[in-house]
XYZ file of C-alpha atoms in Angstrom:
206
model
C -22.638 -3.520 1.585
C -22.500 -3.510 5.296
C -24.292 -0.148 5.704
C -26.829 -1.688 3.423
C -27.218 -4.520 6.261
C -27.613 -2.014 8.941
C -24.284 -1.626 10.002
C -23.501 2.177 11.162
C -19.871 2.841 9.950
C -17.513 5.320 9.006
C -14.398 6.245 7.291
C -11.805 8.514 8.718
C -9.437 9.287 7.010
C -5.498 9.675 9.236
C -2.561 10.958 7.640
C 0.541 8.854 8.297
C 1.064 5.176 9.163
C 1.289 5.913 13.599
C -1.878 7.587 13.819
C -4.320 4.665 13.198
C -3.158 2.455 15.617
C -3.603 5.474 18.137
C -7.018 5.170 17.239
C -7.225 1.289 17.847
C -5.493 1.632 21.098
C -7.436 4.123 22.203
C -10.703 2.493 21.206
C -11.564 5.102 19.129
C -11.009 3.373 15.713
C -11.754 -0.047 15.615
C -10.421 -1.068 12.126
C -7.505 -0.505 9.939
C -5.497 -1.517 6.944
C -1.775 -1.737 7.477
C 1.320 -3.553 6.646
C 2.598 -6.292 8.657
C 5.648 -4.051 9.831
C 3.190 -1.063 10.721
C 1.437 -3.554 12.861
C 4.510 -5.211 14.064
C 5.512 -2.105 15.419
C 2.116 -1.579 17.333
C 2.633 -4.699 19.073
C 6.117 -3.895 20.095
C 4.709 -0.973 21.805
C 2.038 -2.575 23.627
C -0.969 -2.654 21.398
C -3.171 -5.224 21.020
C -4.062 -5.246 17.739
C -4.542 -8.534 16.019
C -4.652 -9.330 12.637
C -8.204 -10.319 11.276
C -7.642 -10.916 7.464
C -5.030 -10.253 4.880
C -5.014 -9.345 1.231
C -2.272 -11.436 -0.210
C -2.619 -9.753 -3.472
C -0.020 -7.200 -4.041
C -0.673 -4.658 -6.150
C 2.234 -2.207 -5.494
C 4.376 -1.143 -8.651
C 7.453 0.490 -8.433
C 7.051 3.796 -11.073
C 10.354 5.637 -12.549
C 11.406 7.473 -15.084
C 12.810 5.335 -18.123
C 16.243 6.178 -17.159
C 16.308 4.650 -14.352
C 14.917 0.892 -15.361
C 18.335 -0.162 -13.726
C 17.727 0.773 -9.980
C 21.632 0.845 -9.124
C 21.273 4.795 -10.834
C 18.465 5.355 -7.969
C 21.213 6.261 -5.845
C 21.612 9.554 -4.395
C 18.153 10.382 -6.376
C 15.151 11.309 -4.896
C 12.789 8.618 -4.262
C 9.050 9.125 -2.691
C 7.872 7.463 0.091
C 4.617 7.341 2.025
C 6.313 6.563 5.358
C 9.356 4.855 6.850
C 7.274 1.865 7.916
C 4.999 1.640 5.367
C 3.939 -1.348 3.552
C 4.961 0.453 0.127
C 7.868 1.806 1.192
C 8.768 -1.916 2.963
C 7.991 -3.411 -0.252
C 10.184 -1.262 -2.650
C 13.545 -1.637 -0.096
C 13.243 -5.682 -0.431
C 13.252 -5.124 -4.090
C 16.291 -2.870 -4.086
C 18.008 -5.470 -1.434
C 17.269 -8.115 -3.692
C 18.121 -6.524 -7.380
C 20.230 -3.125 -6.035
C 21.533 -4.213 -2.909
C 24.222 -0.711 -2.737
C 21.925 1.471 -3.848
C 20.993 4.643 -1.370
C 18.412 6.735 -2.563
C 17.738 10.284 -0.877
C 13.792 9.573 0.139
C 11.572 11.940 0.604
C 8.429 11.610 2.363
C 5.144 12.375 0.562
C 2.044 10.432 2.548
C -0.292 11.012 -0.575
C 0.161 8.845 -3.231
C -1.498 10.886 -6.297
C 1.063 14.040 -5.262
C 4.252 11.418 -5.598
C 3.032 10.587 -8.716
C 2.557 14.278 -10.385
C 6.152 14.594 -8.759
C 7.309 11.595 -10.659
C 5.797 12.534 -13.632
C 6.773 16.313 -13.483
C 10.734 14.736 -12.687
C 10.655 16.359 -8.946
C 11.101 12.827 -8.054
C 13.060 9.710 -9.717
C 10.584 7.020 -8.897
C 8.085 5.731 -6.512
C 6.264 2.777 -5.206
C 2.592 3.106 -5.997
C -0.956 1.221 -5.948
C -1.744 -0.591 -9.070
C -4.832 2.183 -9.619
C -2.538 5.354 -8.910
C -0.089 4.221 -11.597
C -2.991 3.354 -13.746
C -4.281 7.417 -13.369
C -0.447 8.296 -13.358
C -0.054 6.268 -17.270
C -3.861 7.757 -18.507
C -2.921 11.021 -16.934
C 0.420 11.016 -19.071
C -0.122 9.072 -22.010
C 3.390 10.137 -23.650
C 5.526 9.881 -20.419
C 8.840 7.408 -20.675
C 7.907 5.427 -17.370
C 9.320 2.015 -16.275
C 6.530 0.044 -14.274
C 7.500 -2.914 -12.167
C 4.989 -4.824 -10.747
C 6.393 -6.151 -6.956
C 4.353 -8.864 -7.269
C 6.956 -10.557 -9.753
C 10.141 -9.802 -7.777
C 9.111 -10.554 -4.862
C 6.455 -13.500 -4.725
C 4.211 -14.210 -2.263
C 4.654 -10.954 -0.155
C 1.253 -9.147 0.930
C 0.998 -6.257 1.110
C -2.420 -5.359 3.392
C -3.597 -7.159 6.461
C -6.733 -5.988 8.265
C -6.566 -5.117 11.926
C -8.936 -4.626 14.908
C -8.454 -3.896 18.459
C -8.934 -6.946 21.170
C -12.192 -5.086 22.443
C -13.720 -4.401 19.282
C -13.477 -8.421 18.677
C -14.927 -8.799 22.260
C -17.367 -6.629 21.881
C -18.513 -6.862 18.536
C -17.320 -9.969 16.783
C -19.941 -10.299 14.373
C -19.094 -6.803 12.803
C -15.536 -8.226 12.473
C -16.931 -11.290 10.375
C -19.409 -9.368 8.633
C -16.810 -7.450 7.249
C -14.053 -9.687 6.553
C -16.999 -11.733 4.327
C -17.954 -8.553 2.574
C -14.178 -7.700 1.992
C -13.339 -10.742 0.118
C -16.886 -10.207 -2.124
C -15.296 -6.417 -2.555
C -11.681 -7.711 -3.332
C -13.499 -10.767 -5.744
C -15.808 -7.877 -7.864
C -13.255 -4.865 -8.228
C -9.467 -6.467 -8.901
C -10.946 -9.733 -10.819
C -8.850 -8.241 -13.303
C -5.931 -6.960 -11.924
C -3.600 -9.119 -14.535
C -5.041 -7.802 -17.508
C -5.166 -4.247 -15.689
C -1.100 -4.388 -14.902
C 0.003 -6.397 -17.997
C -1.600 -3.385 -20.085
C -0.166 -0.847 -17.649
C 3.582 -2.915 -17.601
C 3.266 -2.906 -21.828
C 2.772 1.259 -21.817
């Protein structure tokens, strides 16, 4: 939509949770999607990143094999991560403090979210904290695999789970890009997870 109102912008693509807010402080990327304690830790360093817009919809499911439905068994299993700060990764160790608080899983580091979930489906890893689409491909990709989906959203109310970011000189620079795209965010968000419920009550029933 923005490129359609004569905005020139581009995707890139960084592996890893660090390497975007490089970019920002560098002033060679100028916006990101993070958690709050990827961004947190920016600041701490020195950054000057400030938040510009947050998605307060949390789509992140926990995925495991049936087996382990009661996450006190997670421990000493292998569970995949994106990152150690990630929001995902955040998310999923407040759930296990709140409903497994002894638990210690062996994690294992996978920053690509369809790979963790082959690797849950193949049994290379117990479980996983995914996007609400990736467990949706995971499910339609394995229609007759024994998974336990928990949506995050219910355990752990009110938690988002994506804030927007942008450098202090992309603001001063260019602040109507940043409200041009904040405005055409929220139409995105409004047209494509409308119907997230019915999406992850189907997904929770499988």
């Amino acid at each position: 939509a923005m490129k359609t109102a004569g905005y020139d912008i581009s995707i890139k693509q960084l592996s890893g949770s660090v390497l975007p807010f490089q970019a920002l402080a560098s002033n060679q990327g100028h916006l990101t999607g993070a958690s709050l304690p990827e961004g947190a830790l920016a600041v701490q360093a020195g950054s000057t990143v400030k938040i510009i817009t947050a998605r307060n919809q949390n789509q992140v499911v926990c995925v495991a094999n049936d087996k382990y439905k009661d996450c006190s068994k997670l421990n000493g299993q292998k569970v995949g991560i994106y990152s150690d700060t990630g929001g995902y990764t955040i998310l999923m160790k407040l759930y296990f403090a709140k409903a497994c608080p002894n638990v210690k899983p062996t994690y294992v580091t996978i920053p690509d979210s369809p790979v963790r979930a082959q690797a849950v489906a193949t049994g290379k890893l117990a479980g996983t904290a995914l996007g609400l689409p990736d467990a949706i491909a995971l499910q339609q990709a394995n229609p007759n695999g024994t998974f336990f989906v928990l949506p995050l959203s219910t355990e752990i109310p009110g938690v988002g789970d994506e804030y927007v970011y942008a450098n202090s000189q992309t603001l001063k620079d260019h602040p109507t890009i940043a409200q041009a795209f904040v405005t055409e965010q929220l139409k995105a968000i409004r047209q494509l997870y409308g119907d997230d419920a019915a999406a992850l009550g189907d997904l929770v029933k499988k």
